[in-house]
Coordinates of C-alpha atoms and ligand atoms in Angstrom, one line a residue:
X491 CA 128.9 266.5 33.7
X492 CA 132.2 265.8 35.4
X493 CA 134.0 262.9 36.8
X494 CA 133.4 264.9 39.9
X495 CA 129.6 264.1 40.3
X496 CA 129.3 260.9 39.3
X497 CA 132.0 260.2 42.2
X498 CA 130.3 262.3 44.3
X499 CA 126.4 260.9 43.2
X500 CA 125.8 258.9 45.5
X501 CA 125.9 261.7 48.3
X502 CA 123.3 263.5 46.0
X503 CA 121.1 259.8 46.2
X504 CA 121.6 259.4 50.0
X505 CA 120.6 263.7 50.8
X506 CA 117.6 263.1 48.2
X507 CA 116.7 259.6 49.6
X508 CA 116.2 260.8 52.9
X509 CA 114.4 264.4 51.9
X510 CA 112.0 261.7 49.8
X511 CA 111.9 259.1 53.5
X512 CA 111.1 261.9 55.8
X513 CA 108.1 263.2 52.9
X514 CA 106.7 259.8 52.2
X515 CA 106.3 259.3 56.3
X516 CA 104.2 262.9 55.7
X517 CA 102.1 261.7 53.1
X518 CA 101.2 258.2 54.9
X519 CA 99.6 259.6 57.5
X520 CA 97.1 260.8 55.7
X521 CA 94.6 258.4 53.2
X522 CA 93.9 260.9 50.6
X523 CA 97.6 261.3 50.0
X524 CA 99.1 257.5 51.2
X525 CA 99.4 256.4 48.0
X526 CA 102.2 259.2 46.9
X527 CA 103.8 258.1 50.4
X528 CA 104.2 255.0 49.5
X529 CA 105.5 255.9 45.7
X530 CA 108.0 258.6 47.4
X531 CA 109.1 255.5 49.9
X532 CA 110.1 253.3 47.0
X533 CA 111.6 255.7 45.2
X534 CA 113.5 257.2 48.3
X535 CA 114.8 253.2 49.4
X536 CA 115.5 252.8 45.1
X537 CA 118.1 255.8 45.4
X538 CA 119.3 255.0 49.0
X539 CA 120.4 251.3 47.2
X540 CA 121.5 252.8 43.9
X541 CA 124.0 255.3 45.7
X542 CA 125.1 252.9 48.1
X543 CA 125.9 250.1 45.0
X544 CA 127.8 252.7 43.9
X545 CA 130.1 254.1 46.1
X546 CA 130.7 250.8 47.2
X547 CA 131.2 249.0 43.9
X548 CA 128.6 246.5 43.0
X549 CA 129.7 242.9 43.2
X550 CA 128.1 239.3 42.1
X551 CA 127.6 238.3 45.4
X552 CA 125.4 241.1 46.4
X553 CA 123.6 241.4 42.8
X554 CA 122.9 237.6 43.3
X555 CA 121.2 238.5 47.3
X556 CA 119.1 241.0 45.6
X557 CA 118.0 239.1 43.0
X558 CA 117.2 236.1 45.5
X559 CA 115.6 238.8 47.9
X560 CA 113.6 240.3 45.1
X561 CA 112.5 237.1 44.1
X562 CA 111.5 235.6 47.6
X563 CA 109.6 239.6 48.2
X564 CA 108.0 240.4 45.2
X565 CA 105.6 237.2 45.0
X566 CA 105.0 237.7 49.2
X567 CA 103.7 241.1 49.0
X568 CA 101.7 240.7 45.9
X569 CA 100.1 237.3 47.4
X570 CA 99.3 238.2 50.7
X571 CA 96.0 239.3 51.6
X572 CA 95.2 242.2 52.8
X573 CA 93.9 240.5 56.5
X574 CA 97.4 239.1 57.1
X575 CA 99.2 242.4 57.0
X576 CA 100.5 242.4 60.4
X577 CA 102.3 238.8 59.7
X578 CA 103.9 239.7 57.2
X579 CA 105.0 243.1 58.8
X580 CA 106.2 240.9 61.4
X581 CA 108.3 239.1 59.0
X582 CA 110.0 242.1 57.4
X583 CA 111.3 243.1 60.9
X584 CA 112.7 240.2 61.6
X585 CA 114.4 239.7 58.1
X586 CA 115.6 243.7 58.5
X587 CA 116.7 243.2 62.1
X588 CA 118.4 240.1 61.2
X589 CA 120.4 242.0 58.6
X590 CA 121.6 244.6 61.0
X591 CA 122.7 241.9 63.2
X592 CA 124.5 240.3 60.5
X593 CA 126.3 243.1 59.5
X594 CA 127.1 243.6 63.2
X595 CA 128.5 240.2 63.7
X596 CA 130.7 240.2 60.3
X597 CA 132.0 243.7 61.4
X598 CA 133.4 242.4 64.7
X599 CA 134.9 239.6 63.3
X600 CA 136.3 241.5 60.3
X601 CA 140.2 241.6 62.0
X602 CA 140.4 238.3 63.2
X603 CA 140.8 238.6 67.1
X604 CA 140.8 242.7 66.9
X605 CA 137.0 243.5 67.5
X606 CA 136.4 247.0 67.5
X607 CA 136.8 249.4 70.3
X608 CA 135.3 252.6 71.4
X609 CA 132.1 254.1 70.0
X610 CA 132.1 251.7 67.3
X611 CA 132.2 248.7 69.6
X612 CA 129.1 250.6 71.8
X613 CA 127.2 251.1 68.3
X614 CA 127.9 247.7 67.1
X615 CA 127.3 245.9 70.4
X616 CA 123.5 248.0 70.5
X617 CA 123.1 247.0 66.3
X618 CA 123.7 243.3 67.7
X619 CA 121.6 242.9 70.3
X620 CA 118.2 245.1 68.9
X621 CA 118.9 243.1 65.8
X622 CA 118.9 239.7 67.1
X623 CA 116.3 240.2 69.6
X624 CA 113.9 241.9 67.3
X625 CA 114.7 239.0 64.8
X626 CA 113.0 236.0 66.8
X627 CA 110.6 238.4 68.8
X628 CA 109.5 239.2 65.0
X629 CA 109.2 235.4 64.2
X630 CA 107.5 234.6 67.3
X631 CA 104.9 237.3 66.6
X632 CA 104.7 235.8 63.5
X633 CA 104.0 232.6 64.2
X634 CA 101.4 233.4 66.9
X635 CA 99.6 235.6 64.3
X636 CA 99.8 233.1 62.0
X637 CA 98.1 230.4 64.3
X638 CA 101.7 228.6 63.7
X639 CA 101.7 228.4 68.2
X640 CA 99.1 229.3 70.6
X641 CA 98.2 232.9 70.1
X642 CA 97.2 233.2 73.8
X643 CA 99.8 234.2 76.7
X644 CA 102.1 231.4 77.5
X645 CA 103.2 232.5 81.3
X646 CA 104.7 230.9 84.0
X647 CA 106.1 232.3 87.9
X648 CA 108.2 234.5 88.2
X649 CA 108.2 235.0 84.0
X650 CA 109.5 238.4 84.4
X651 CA 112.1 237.9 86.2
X652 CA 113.4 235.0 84.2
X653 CA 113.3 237.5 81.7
X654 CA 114.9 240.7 83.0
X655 CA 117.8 238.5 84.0
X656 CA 118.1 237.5 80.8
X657 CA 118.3 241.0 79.3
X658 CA 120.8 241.9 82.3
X659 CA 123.2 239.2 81.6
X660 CA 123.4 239.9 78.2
X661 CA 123.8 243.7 78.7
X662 CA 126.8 242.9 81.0
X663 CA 128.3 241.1 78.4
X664 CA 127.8 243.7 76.0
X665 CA 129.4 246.4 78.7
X666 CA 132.6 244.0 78.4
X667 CA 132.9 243.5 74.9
X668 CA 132.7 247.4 75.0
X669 CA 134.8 248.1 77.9
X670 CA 137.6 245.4 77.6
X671 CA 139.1 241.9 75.4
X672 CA 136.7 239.0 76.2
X673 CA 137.4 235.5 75.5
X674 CA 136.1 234.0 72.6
X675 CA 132.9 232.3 73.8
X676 CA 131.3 235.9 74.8
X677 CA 130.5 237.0 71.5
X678 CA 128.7 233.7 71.3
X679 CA 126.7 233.8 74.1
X680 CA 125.8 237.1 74.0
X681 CA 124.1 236.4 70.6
X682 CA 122.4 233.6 71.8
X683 CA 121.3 235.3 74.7
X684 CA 119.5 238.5 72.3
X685 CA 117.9 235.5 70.2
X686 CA 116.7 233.7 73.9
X687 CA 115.3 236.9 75.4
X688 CA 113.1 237.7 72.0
X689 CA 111.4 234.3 72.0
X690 CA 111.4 235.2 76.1
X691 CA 109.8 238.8 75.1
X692 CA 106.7 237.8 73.1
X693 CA 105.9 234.8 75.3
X694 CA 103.5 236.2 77.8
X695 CA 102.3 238.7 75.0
X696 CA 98.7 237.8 73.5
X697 CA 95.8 238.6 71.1
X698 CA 94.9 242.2 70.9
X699 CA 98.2 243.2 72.5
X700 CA 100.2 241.7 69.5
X701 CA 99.8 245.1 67.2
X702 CA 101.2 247.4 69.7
X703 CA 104.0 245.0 69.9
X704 CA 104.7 244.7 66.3
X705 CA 104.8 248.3 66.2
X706 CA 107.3 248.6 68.9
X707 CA 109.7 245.5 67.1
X708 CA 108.9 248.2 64.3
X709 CA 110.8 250.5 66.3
X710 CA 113.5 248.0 67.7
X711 CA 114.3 247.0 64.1
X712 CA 114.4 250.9 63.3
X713 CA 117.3 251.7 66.0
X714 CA 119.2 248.5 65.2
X715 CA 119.3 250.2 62.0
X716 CA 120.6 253.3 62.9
X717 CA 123.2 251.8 65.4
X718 CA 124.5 250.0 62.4
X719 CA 124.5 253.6 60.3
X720 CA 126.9 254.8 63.7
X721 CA 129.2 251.8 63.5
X722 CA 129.4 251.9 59.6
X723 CA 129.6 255.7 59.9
X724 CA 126.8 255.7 56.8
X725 CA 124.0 258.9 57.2
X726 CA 121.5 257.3 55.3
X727 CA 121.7 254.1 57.6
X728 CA 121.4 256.6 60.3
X729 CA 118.3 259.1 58.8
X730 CA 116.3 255.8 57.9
X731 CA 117.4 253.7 60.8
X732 CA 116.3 257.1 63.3
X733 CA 113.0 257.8 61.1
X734 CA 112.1 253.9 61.6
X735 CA 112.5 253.7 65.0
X736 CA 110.9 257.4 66.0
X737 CA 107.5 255.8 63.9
X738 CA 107.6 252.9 65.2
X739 CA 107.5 254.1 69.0
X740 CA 104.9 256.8 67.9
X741 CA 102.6 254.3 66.4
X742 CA 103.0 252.3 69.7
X743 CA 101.9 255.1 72.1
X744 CA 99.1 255.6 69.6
X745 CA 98.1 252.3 69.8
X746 CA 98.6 251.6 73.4
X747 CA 96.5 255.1 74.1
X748 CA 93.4 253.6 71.6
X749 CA 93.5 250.0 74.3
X750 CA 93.9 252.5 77.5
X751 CA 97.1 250.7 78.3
X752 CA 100.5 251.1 79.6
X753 CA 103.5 249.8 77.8
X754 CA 104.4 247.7 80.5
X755 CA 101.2 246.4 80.8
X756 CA 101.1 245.8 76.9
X757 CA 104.7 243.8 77.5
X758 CA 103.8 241.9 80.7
X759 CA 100.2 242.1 81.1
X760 CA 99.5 238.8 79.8
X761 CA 96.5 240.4 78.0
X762 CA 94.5 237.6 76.0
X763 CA 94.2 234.6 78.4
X764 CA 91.5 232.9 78.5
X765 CA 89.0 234.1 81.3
X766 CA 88.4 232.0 84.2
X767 CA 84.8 231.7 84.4
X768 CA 82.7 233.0 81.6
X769 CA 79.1 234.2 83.7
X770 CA 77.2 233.8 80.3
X771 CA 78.3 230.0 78.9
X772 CA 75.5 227.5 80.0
X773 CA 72.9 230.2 80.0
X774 CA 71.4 230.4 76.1
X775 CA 70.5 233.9 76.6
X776 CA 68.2 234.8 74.0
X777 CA 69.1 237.2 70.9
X778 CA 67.1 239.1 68.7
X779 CA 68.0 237.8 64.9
X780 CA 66.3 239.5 61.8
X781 CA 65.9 239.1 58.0
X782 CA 68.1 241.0 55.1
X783 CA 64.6 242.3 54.3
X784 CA 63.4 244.1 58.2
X785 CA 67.2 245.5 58.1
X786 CA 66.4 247.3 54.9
X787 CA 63.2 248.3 55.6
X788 CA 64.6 249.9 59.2
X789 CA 67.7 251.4 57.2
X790 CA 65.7 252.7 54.5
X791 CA 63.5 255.0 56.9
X792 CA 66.1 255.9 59.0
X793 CA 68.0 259.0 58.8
X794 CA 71.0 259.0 60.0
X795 CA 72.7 255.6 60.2
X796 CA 76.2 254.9 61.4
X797 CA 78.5 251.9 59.9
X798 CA 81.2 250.5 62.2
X799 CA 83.3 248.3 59.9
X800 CA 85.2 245.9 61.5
X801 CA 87.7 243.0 60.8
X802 CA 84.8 240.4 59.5
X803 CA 84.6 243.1 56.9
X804 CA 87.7 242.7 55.7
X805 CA 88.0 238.9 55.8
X806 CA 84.6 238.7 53.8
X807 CA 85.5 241.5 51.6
X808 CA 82.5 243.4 52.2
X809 CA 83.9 247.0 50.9
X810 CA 82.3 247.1 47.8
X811 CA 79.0 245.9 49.1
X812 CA 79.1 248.3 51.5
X813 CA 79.4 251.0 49.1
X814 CA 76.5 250.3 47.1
X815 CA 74.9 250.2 50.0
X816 CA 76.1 253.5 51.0
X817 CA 74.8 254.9 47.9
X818 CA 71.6 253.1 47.9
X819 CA 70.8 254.9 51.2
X820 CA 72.1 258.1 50.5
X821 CA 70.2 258.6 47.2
X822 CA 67.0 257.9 49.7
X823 CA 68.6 260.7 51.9
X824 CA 69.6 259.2 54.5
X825 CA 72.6 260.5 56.2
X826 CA 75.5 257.9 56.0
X827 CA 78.3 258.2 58.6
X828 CA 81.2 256.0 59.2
X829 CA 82.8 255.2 62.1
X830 CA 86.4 253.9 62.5
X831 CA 87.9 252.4 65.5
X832 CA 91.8 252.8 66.0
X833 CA 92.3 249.1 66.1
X834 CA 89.8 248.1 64.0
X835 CA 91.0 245.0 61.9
X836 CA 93.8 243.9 61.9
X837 CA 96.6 246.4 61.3
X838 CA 96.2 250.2 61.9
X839 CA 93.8 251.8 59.1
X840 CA 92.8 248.8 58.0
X841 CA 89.5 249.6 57.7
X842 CA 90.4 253.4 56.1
X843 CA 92.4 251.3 53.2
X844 CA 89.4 249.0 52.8
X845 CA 86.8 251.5 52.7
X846 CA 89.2 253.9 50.2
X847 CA 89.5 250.8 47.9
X848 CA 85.7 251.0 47.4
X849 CA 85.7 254.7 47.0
X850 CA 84.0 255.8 50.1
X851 CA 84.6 259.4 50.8
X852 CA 86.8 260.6 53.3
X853 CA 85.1 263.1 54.8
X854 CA 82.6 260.2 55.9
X855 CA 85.3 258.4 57.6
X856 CA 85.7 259.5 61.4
X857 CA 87.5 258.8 64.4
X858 CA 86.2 257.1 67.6
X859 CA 86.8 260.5 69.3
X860 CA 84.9 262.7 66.4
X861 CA 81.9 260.5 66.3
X862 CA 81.5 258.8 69.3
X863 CA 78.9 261.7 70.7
X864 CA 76.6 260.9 67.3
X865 CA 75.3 257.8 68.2
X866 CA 72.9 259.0 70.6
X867 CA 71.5 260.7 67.6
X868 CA 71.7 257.8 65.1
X869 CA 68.8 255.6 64.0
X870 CA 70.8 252.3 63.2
X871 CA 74.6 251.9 63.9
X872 CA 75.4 249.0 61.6
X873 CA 78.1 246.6 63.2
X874 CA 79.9 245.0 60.0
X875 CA 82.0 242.2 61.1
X876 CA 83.1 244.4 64.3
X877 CA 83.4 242.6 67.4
X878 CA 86.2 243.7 70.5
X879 CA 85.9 247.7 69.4
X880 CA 81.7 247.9 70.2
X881 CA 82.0 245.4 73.6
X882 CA 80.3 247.2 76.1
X883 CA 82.0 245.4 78.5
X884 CA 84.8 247.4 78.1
X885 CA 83.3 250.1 79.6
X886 CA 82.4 248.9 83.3
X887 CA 83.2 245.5 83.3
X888 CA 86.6 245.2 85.5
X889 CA 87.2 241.4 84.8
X890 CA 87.5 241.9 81.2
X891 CA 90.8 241.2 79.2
X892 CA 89.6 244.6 77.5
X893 CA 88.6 247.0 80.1
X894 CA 89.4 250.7 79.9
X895 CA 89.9 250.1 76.2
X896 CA 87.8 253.3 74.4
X897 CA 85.5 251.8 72.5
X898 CA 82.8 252.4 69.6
X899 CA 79.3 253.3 71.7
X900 CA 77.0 251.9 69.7
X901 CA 74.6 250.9 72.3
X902 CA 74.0 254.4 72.4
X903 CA 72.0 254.3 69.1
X904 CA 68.4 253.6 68.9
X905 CA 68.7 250.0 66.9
X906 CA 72.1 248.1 66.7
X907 CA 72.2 246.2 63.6
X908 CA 75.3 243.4 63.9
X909 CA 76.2 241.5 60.7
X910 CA 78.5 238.3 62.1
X911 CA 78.6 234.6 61.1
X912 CA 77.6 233.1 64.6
X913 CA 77.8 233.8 68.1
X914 CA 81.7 233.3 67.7
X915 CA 83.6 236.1 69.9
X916 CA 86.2 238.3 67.9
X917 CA 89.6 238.4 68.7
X918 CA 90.2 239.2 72.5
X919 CA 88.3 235.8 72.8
X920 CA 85.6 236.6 74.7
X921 CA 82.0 237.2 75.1
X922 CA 80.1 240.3 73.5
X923 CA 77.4 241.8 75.8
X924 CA 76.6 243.9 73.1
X925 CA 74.3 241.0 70.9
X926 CA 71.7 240.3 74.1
X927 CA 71.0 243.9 74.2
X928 CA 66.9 244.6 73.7
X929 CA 67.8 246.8 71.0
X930 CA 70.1 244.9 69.3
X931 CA 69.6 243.1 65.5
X932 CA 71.9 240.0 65.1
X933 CA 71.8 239.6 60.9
X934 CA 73.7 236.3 61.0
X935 CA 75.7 235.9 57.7
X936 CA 78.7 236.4 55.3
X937 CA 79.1 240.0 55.7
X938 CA 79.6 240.1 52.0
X939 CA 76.4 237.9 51.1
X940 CA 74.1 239.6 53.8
X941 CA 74.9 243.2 52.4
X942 CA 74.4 242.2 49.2
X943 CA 70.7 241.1 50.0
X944 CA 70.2 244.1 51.9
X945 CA 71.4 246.4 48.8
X946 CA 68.9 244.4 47.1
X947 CA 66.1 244.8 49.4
X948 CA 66.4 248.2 49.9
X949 CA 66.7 248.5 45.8
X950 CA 63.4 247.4 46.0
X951 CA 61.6 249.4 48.2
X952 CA 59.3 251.7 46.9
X953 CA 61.1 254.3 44.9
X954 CA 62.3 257.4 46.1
X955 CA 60.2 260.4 45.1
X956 CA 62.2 262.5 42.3
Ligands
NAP1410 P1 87.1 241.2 66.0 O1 86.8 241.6 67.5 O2 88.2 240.4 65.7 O3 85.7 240.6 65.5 C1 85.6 240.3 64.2 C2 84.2 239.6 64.0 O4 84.1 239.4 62.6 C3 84.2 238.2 64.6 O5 83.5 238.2 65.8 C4 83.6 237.3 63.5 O6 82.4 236.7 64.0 C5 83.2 238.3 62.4 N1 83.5 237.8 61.1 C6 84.6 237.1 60.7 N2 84.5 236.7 59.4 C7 83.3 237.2 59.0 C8 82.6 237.2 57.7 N3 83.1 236.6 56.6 N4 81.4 237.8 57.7 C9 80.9 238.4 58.8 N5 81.5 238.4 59.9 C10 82.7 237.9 60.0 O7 87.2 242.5 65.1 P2 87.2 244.1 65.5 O8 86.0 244.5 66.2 O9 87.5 244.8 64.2 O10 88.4 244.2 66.6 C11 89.7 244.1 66.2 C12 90.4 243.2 67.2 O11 91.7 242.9 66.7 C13 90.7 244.0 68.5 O12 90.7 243.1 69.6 C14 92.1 244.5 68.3 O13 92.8 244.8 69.5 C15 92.7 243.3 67.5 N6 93.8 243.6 66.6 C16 93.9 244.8 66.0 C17 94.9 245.1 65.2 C18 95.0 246.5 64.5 O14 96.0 247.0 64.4 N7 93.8 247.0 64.0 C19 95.9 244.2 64.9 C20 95.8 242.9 65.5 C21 94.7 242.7 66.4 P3 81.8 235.3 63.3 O15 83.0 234.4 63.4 O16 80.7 235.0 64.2 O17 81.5 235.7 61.9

């Protein structure tokens, strides 16, 4: 090979870099091929780095940042359980959007008291703010997730307009670093205003809300990306930065259409607060609670049976379980269905990764949409750790944080089976109508523990007939 291609490799690396981004997007949105997505990803980011090292020469300084980056990553992803996902998504944003802002920043200082002008200046002035508004948003969304500050709204009068003004002032400034020579203290400010009006952003923004926003930081981080790609003139800054942003937004609609809301109302709806006057507390309605051994006999002659994992399956790790008692039932025919709510968990297809993990099937994974109209027909739907996404309140209840959010319908079913710890509501906080329902089985329990026994109880039933 000539001196010719290696000069000119790392324009090979970038066009196969982004052929392999825009495949491994393909492949991740489907389980039965995620994994390959996810091995095309790396290897797509591996050559996008290799190409840029070198074209632009490697240096100590930037082998030392990767080895310090690598070492800080590496042991974060590998420890991190699985339920705290959307942290730690949270905290790749801000660390990625804080890079572009970085870069942003060191670009306009570059010729001391010559900032750029023209469309570089409108790129890098777009890079900067995204980047350092998506960087403390990120943290903040982090640190409610994390329990770090109250995960509820924190809202005050007039909070939006605070806001808005805040965004408005620092877009003016922006427009005059663009349009004209600004004294030296409006660089300044207009960086601490980005940083001011993320921590401002995810304020008012609570509980269930908090995916759909890390989704759309997702997005944020994505375009800060590409605005960087336009001011460094790089493509594959540009393809990835573009590819980020487009997902992110699409995975917010998504999300947004599965709670019934509006992006404004996911951004200053104030979902989450506590409820002013919960009808049910002081009552001691009565529930129905039952035995590993009556849910086994009921599932064992039943014949078609519905699972609705939810996110205390994931906390108690339950997947397994579940699986053997998936096959227990199915060896005694009975037809085995799974049902998978949108935001189920914690993190989009949570409970699809859980359930592929144990080696469920697929094809007995389904929608909300696809199997909503089967629970009139099902014997037992069987609530594993799922809470918010079977609340009938949703439904018809107007006063609820989560009305109008499409929900699981197990109520429809002839027995509801719910396997939970306590009374404890799930994540929106409140109350589940769902558990004083005459049909309804509270199995109090580990979700883990309790399926177990009930694999075990059903074992012993009397044998099926060869
Ligand atoms: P949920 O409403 O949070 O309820 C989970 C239930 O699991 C709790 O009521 C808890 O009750 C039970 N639980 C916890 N640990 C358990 C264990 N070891 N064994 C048995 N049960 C256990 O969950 P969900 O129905 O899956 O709804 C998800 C919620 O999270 C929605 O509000 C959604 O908006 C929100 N969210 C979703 C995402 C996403 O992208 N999927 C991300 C963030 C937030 P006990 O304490 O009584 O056991």
């Amino acid at each position: 090979m000539d001196a010719g291609f290696f000069a000119s490799f790392w324009q090979y690396a970038y066009f196969l870099a982004a052929v392999t981004v825009v495949f491994s997007i393909k492949w991740l949105s489907s389980p039965a091929t995620a994994r390959r997505g996810v091995i095309a990803g790396e290897i797509g980011f591996a050559l996008a780095i290799i190409g840029t090292l070198l074209h632009f020469g490697i240096t100590v300084p930037i082998v030392i940042a990767m080895m310090i980056g690598a070492a800080i990553g590496a042991p974060m992803a590998r420890l991190m359980p699985m339920t705290a996902v959307p942290q730690f998504t949270a905290l790749s944003h801000a660390f990625g959007a804080l890079a572009a802002a970085l870069v942003g920043t060191a670009e306009y200082y570059l010729e001391p008291g010559q900032p750029p002008t023209g469309f570089k200046m409108v790129a890098l002035t777009i890079e900067v703010l995204l980047g350092f508004l998506t960087f403390t948003a990120s943290i903040m969304a982090f640190a409610k997730l994390q329990d770090l500050i109250p995960t509820r709204p924190m809202t005050y009068k007039g909070q939006n307009f605070v806001n808005l003004t805040l965004l408005a002032i620092a877009a003016a400034i922006g427009v005059w670093m663009i349009a004209a020579p600004t004294p030296a203290w409006a660089y300044p400010v207009f960086i601490v205003l980005s940083l001011g009006f993320g921590v401002m952003l995810i304020l008012p923004i609570g509980g269930g809300d908090m995916p759909t926003v890390i989704a759309l930081l997702n997005s944020y981080a994505g375009a800060a990306a590409c605005a960087m790609g336009f001011a460094l003139q790089n493509y594959m800054l540009i393809i990835a930065g573009a590819t980020n942003a487009a997902s992110g937004f699409i995975l917010s609609v998504i999300m947004c259409k599965a709670m019934n809301r509006s992006f404004t109302n996911v951004l200053f709806g104030a979902f989450g607060q506590v409820q002013p006057a919960d009808k049910t507390k002081g009552t001691a309605k009565p529930v129905r609670s039952a035995t590993a051994e009556d849910a086994a006999m009921i599932l064992a002659n039943s014949q078609k049976v519905i699972i609705v994992p939810g996110y205390g399956m994931a906390v108690a790790q339950a997947q397994h379980k579940v699986r053997e008692l998936t096959d227990q039932l199915i060896k005694r025919g009975v037809d085995v269905q799974f049902a998978i709510h949108p935001v189920a968990g914690r993190m989009p297809g949570h409970m699809n990764v859980l359930l592929a993990e144990a080696d469920i099937p697929y094809d007995r994974l389904h929608e909300m949409e696809d199997i909503n109209n089967e629970f009139s027909e099902a014997d037992v739907a069987l609530v594993i750790g799922a809470n918010d996404v079977v609340n009938p309140a949703a439904r018809h209840d107007k006063t609820s944080p989560i009305y109008g959010m499409p929900i699981l319908d197990v109520d429809k079913a002839h027995t509801v089976m719910v396997i939970k710890r306590s009374m404890n509501p799930g994540f929106a906080g409140i109350e589940n109508e769902l558990y004083y329902n005459d049909k309804t089985l509270m199995l109090f329990g580990d979700a883990k523990a309790f399926v177990a026994e009930i694999v075990k109880e059903v074992a012993a039933q009397t044998p099926v007939a060869a």
